[in-house]
């Protein structure tokens, strides 16, 4: 496994709204070289808007993007040539075959590797001479991935690539991503709303909710930070403990439960007995589903 | 990068681009061929102008859809946005390609017109330049509009419908829209006729409008970011289609009276004109000064009506179909002829201008020119077609010389003799009479044609001349459609001649030339 290195992507206080609706509200995140970064959030959390800003498709209202050592407000053409991108929706020219698409897209990247593209098509089992309109949804995503990987990008950005895939195709796709990252040290940033995908493939996770970063770090850290505690009326938490969610009181005992976030060392130093949660529970409490009882 | 984009557009749309070119040029060919055969206006180039006026908007709609809106509607824009491809380059390429294709279609159309009119029309580089600039100006204006509206996605349909209604209403109004650029560039009264004066102002204004389209295209394409563009490109929902259909229907019903109630023009008349009638021929003469006595007008009108009635019967035109003759006094027209005319479309009327108080004025010439206009009107301008016009010119000479003095006849003979001696006379000259007129000067050509008719009268008899005249130029045309064209092709002037005289036109031309050359050219004239 190649060593994790320098910061390849750093986003600071990114903001973007559509009219009165704030889609991304002061977002921060950091991706290091060689990492697989899972960008997790429910539908409408602001994932796609963030990615479209990273790709320079839309301009942020505030904040900066540091990409491959260059700080910018909007991703430049040169930076885009170092990024492989798979969008949420795979729309190709229906009359183009994979080969034709390779020729067309290849003309836009200075480092396009034709042989690598052909190898990827073969590995991913994408028929090179079939029109894109005749490819299945899963095939189209694979083709998009081959197109994104052929220029040997420094950063691979995937916007919910497995949406709409069946479980088998999804697993196969994640295997490819993981293989690419582990084998070639490819830095990968992928968004999803499925926790198990992150759990399976990501080294690091960023949880976005209502346009804000709720958590960023590795999953083990997340599990050791967020715990469930029993609380009675008048319970006061020490400084450094942040309540993520207060659950409805138990109808029999009247006791309340709270999901609380704190650094592991604080949990160890305090006398509060926190119950560890599954990642599912943590995610749900993170995005604040108030009526849910854990 | 640009090469890749061009390749992409061409690979995607080449069948459409080729088909568009083929259809445009075919339609232009038919229009140019038909109008060339028709003999109206400027012939083939009038057809080209007409074709470009109506076809370029269709071409523009298709190009706008293929190059711009289809990208948004198919959502392939999303794919392109993810690539390292600057949007301005994409827009530039699409605009350039659209404009380039339009220019190719336009210049190809002019080339078709040129080919069709070859031999009949003198096409100088300047004339060609004026036509190309005018046509391309018009085409780029139209295509620019459709490329810009292509960025509006589904909303462009509303603009097209509104525009169609507006144009219809403007056409019904008295606004002379064709006099303003860019419409003036393609106006049939100038396009294909103007050989000397560059339409600088019209081109400047059109250029500015095109520049406006380009700015608008970049504004729409760049300023709105991808998400808005793709929203605009979304296909119409059923509800939206219903809404637009309903709105258009209501709008149409509301505007119906304005759209269809074309103001009917008043029948042509000149109030206060002196009127004389003879056996159904009505001649009206309007003097410049209405207060003066009108004895001269009465005399001319009466005499003209009698002579016109005689020639009408000779040509076999029925009383009902003979047009009303209007003569307006105009003393400041052409000093040599003192006669001019104006075409009054959609009216069975011949309008002549005459400086009949001026010394150079000739009543005989007024009669012959009026008759020329009568047969032109009667045949819906088909006698103006080159292979028939020499017959009209020849008959004109016969009518004019019928009551002319010996000196005029002699002078005319001299003109014909000198012309034929210098330029010759062949059947090809007859078939390309306009060119012959240009080469030898029209008065000389008229003299040659008159001598031909006189020779025919001498050899075949006046009855044969009459039969030939009736067959060649006095065939009534009620509609200018394919039937009239077909009739002309089935009854070429050569076979009409042979039928009427029993002799081939080719042989007769030899006799005719020898007859003219037998005239002694006076020595001082030769010098």
Short mmCIF file of N, CA and C in Angstrom, two decimals, chain B residues 30-113:
data_model
loop_
_atom_site.label_atom_id
_atom_site.label_comp_id
_atom_site.label_asym_id
_atom_site.label_seq_id
_atom_site.Cartn_x
_atom_site.Cartn_y
_atom_site.Cartn_z
N UNK B 30 -34.76 24.55 -57.98
CA UNK B 30 -36.11 24.56 -58.57
C UNK B 30 -36.62 26.00 -58.68
N UNK B 31 -36.43 26.76 -57.58
CA UNK B 31 -36.93 28.15 -57.58
C UNK B 31 -36.21 28.97 -58.66
N UNK B 32 -34.89 28.83 -58.71
CA UNK B 32 -34.11 29.61 -59.67
C UNK B 32 -34.45 29.18 -61.10
N UNK B 33 -34.58 27.89 -61.28
CA UNK B 33 -34.89 27.35 -62.61
C UNK B 33 -36.27 27.83 -63.06
N UNK B 34 -37.19 27.76 -62.12
CA UNK B 34 -38.56 28.13 -62.45
C UNK B 34 -38.64 29.62 -62.80
N UNK B 35 -37.99 30.45 -61.97
CA UNK B 35 -38.08 31.89 -62.22
C UNK B 35 -37.27 32.28 -63.45
N UNK B 36 -36.23 31.52 -63.71
CA UNK B 36 -35.46 31.79 -64.92
C UNK B 36 -36.33 31.48 -66.14
N UNK B 37 -37.05 30.34 -66.03
CA UNK B 37 -37.94 29.95 -67.12
C UNK B 37 -39.10 30.93 -67.22
N UNK B 38 -39.51 31.41 -66.07
CA UNK B 38 -40.65 32.30 -65.98
C UNK B 38 -40.37 33.64 -66.65
N UNK B 39 -39.14 34.07 -66.52
CA UNK B 39 -38.77 35.34 -67.14
C UNK B 39 -39.14 36.55 -66.32
N UNK B 40 -39.63 36.33 -65.10
CA UNK B 40 -39.99 37.49 -64.27
C UNK B 40 -38.76 37.99 -63.53
N UNK B 41 -38.82 39.25 -63.14
CA UNK B 41 -37.77 39.84 -62.31
C UNK B 41 -36.40 39.62 -62.90
N UNK B 42 -35.46 39.24 -62.00
CA UNK B 42 -34.08 39.06 -62.45
C UNK B 42 -33.80 37.61 -62.80
N UNK B 43 -34.85 36.84 -63.06
CA UNK B 43 -34.65 35.46 -63.46
C UNK B 43 -34.12 34.60 -62.34
N UNK B 44 -33.04 33.87 -62.65
CA UNK B 44 -32.54 32.87 -61.70
C UNK B 44 -32.20 33.47 -60.33
N UNK B 45 -31.61 34.65 -60.33
CA UNK B 45 -31.19 35.22 -59.04
C UNK B 45 -32.39 35.66 -58.20
N UNK B 46 -33.50 35.99 -58.86
CA UNK B 46 -34.72 36.28 -58.10
C UNK B 46 -35.14 35.01 -57.37
N UNK B 47 -35.01 33.89 -58.08
CA UNK B 47 -35.33 32.59 -57.47
C UNK B 47 -34.43 32.31 -56.29
N UNK B 48 -33.15 32.62 -56.45
CA UNK B 48 -32.20 32.40 -55.35
C UNK B 48 -32.58 33.25 -54.14
N UNK B 49 -32.88 34.53 -54.41
CA UNK B 49 -33.26 35.44 -53.33
C UNK B 49 -34.52 34.95 -52.62
N UNK B 50 -35.49 34.56 -53.43
CA UNK B 50 -36.75 34.06 -52.87
C UNK B 50 -36.47 32.82 -52.01
N UNK B 51 -35.66 31.93 -52.57
CA UNK B 51 -35.33 30.69 -51.86
C UNK B 51 -34.62 30.98 -50.55
N UNK B 52 -33.67 31.89 -50.59
CA UNK B 52 -32.92 32.18 -49.36
C UNK B 52 -33.83 32.84 -48.32
N UNK B 53 -34.73 33.68 -48.79
CA UNK B 53 -35.64 34.36 -47.86
C UNK B 53 -36.47 33.35 -47.07
N UNK B 54 -36.97 32.34 -47.75
CA UNK B 54 -37.85 31.38 -47.08
C UNK B 54 -37.12 30.17 -46.50
N UNK B 55 -36.03 29.77 -47.12
CA UNK B 55 -35.38 28.52 -46.69
C UNK B 55 -34.37 28.71 -45.57
N UNK B 56 -33.71 29.85 -45.56
CA UNK B 56 -32.68 30.04 -44.53
C UNK B 56 -33.28 29.99 -43.12
N UNK B 57 -34.48 30.56 -42.90
CA UNK B 57 -35.07 30.37 -41.56
C UNK B 57 -35.26 28.89 -41.19
N UNK B 58 -35.67 28.10 -42.17
CA UNK B 58 -35.85 26.66 -41.90
C UNK B 58 -34.49 26.04 -41.57
N UNK B 59 -33.49 26.38 -42.37
CA UNK B 59 -32.13 25.88 -42.13
C UNK B 59 -31.66 26.33 -40.75
N UNK B 60 -31.95 27.59 -40.42
CA UNK B 60 -31.53 28.14 -39.13
C UNK B 60 -32.16 27.40 -37.96
N UNK B 61 -33.44 27.08 -38.10
CA UNK B 61 -34.13 26.35 -37.03
C UNK B 61 -33.44 25.00 -36.82
N UNK B 62 -33.15 24.32 -37.93
CA UNK B 62 -32.54 22.99 -37.81
C UNK B 62 -31.12 23.09 -37.25
N UNK B 63 -30.36 24.07 -37.71
CA UNK B 63 -29.00 24.22 -37.19
C UNK B 63 -29.01 24.58 -35.70
N UNK B 64 -29.92 25.48 -35.33
CA UNK B 64 -30.03 25.87 -33.92
C UNK B 64 -30.38 24.68 -33.04
N UNK B 65 -31.25 23.84 -33.58
CA UNK B 65 -31.64 22.66 -32.81
C UNK B 65 -30.49 21.65 -32.73
N UNK B 66 -29.86 21.42 -33.87
CA UNK B 66 -28.80 20.41 -33.91
C UNK B 66 -27.59 20.83 -33.08
N UNK B 67 -27.22 22.09 -33.21
CA UNK B 67 -25.96 22.51 -32.57
C UNK B 67 -26.15 22.94 -31.13
N UNK B 68 -27.26 23.56 -30.82
CA UNK B 68 -27.40 24.14 -29.47
C UNK B 68 -28.40 23.36 -28.63
N UNK B 69 -29.69 23.45 -29.00
CA UNK B 69 -30.68 22.94 -28.06
C UNK B 69 -30.63 21.44 -27.86
N UNK B 70 -30.21 20.70 -28.89
CA UNK B 70 -30.18 19.24 -28.71
C UNK B 70 -29.17 18.86 -27.62
N UNK B 71 -28.11 19.63 -27.49
CA UNK B 71 -27.09 19.36 -26.47
C UNK B 71 -27.71 19.46 -25.07
N UNK B 72 -28.57 20.46 -24.90
CA UNK B 72 -29.19 20.65 -23.59
C UNK B 72 -30.33 19.65 -23.37
N UNK B 73 -31.06 19.42 -24.45
CA UNK B 73 -32.21 18.53 -24.30
C UNK B 73 -31.78 17.10 -24.03
N UNK B 74 -30.68 16.69 -24.65
CA UNK B 74 -30.19 15.32 -24.43
C UNK B 74 -29.36 15.23 -23.14
N UNK B 75 -29.18 16.36 -22.50
CA UNK B 75 -28.42 16.47 -21.25
C UNK B 75 -26.94 16.11 -21.44
N UNK B 76 -26.49 16.05 -22.66
CA UNK B 76 -25.06 15.76 -22.87
C UNK B 76 -24.21 16.92 -22.39
N UNK B 77 -24.87 18.06 -22.18
CA UNK B 77 -24.19 19.22 -21.61
C UNK B 77 -23.57 18.86 -20.27
N UNK B 78 -24.27 18.01 -19.50
CA UNK B 78 -23.77 17.59 -18.18
C UNK B 78 -22.45 16.84 -18.35
N UNK B 79 -22.41 15.99 -19.36
CA UNK B 79 -21.20 15.23 -19.65
C UNK B 79 -20.05 16.18 -20.02
N UNK B 80 -20.36 17.14 -20.86
CA UNK B 80 -19.32 18.07 -21.31
C UNK B 80 -18.81 18.93 -20.16
N UNK B 81 -19.73 19.31 -19.27
CA UNK B 81 -19.34 20.18 -18.15
C UNK B 81 -18.30 19.54 -17.24
N UNK B 82 -18.33 18.22 -17.16
CA UNK B 82 -17.39 17.52 -16.30
C UNK B 82 -16.00 17.39 -16.91
N UNK B 83 -15.90 17.73 -18.19
CA UNK B 83 -14.62 17.58 -18.88
C UNK B 83 -13.82 18.89 -18.83
N UNK B 84 -12.50 18.78 -18.96
CA UNK B 84 -11.70 20.02 -18.97
C UNK B 84 -11.86 20.76 -20.30
N UNK B 85 -13.00 21.36 -20.44
CA UNK B 85 -13.36 21.98 -21.71
C UNK B 85 -14.02 23.32 -21.42
N UNK B 86 -13.37 24.43 -21.78
CA UNK B 86 -13.96 25.73 -21.47
C UNK B 86 -15.27 25.95 -22.24
N UNK B 87 -16.24 26.47 -21.52
CA UNK B 87 -17.56 26.64 -22.12
C UNK B 87 -17.52 27.63 -23.29
N UNK B 88 -16.71 28.68 -23.13
CA UNK B 88 -16.66 29.69 -24.19
C UNK B 88 -16.18 29.08 -25.50
N UNK B 89 -15.29 28.10 -25.38
CA UNK B 89 -14.76 27.46 -26.59
C UNK B 89 -15.85 26.63 -27.28
N UNK B 90 -16.62 25.98 -26.43
CA UNK B 90 -17.71 25.16 -26.94
C UNK B 90 -18.73 26.04 -27.69
N UNK B 91 -19.06 27.18 -27.06
CA UNK B 91 -20.05 28.09 -27.65
C UNK B 91 -19.49 28.67 -28.95
N UNK B 92 -18.23 29.10 -28.89
CA UNK B 92 -17.60 29.69 -30.07
C UNK B 92 -17.63 28.70 -31.23
N UNK B 93 -17.26 27.47 -30.94
CA UNK B 93 -17.21 26.48 -31.99
C UNK B 93 -18.59 26.25 -32.62
N UNK B 94 -19.60 26.19 -31.75
CA UNK B 94 -20.94 25.94 -32.26
C UNK B 94 -21.42 27.12 -33.12
N UNK B 95 -21.13 28.35 -32.66
CA UNK B 95 -21.54 29.52 -33.43
C UNK B 95 -20.81 29.56 -34.77
N UNK B 96 -19.48 29.34 -34.71
CA UNK B 96 -18.69 29.40 -35.94
C UNK B 96 -19.17 28.34 -36.93
N UNK B 97 -19.41 27.16 -36.42
CA UNK B 97 -19.85 26.06 -37.29
C UNK B 97 -21.22 26.39 -37.91
N UNK B 98 -22.11 26.91 -37.09
CA UNK B 98 -23.44 27.29 -37.58
C UNK B 98 -23.34 28.35 -38.66
N UNK B 99 -22.53 29.37 -38.41
CA UNK B 99 -22.37 30.47 -39.38
C UNK B 99 -21.69 29.98 -40.66
N UNK B 100 -20.69 29.13 -40.46
CA UNK B 100 -19.94 28.63 -41.61
C UNK B 100 -20.85 27.80 -42.53
N UNK B 101 -21.63 26.93 -41.93
CA UNK B 101 -22.53 26.08 -42.72
C UNK B 101 -23.54 26.94 -43.48
N UNK B 102 -24.05 27.96 -42.78
CA UNK B 102 -25.03 28.85 -43.43
C UNK B 102 -24.39 29.53 -44.63
N UNK B 103 -23.15 29.98 -44.45
CA UNK B 103 -22.46 30.65 -45.56
C UNK B 103 -22.26 29.67 -46.72
N UNK B 104 -21.93 28.43 -46.39
CA UNK B 104 -21.74 27.44 -47.45
C UNK B 104 -23.05 27.23 -48.22
N UNK B 105 -24.14 27.06 -47.46
CA UNK B 105 -25.44 26.86 -48.11
C UNK B 105 -25.78 28.07 -48.99
N UNK B 106 -25.50 29.26 -48.45
CA UNK B 106 -25.86 30.49 -49.16
C UNK B 106 -25.03 30.65 -50.42
N UNK B 107 -23.72 30.46 -50.28
CA UNK B 107 -22.85 30.66 -51.44
C UNK B 107 -23.10 29.57 -52.49
N UNK B 108 -23.41 28.38 -52.01
CA UNK B 108 -23.77 27.31 -52.94
C UNK B 108 -25.02 27.69 -53.72
N UNK B 109 -25.96 28.32 -53.04
CA UNK B 109 -27.21 28.73 -53.70
C UNK B 109 -26.92 29.77 -54.77
N UNK B 110 -26.03 30.70 -54.46
CA UNK B 110 -25.70 31.73 -55.45
C UNK B 110 -24.99 31.08 -56.65
N UNK B 111 -24.14 30.11 -56.35
CA UNK B 111 -23.46 29.41 -57.44
C UNK B 111 -24.48 28.71 -58.36
N UNK B 112 -25.52 28.15 -57.74
CA UNK B 112 -26.58 27.50 -58.53
C UNK B 112 -27.26 28.53 -59.43
N UNK B 113 -27.58 29.68 -58.83
CA UNK B 113 -28.20 30.75 -59.61
C UNK B 113 -27.32 31.18 -60.77
#
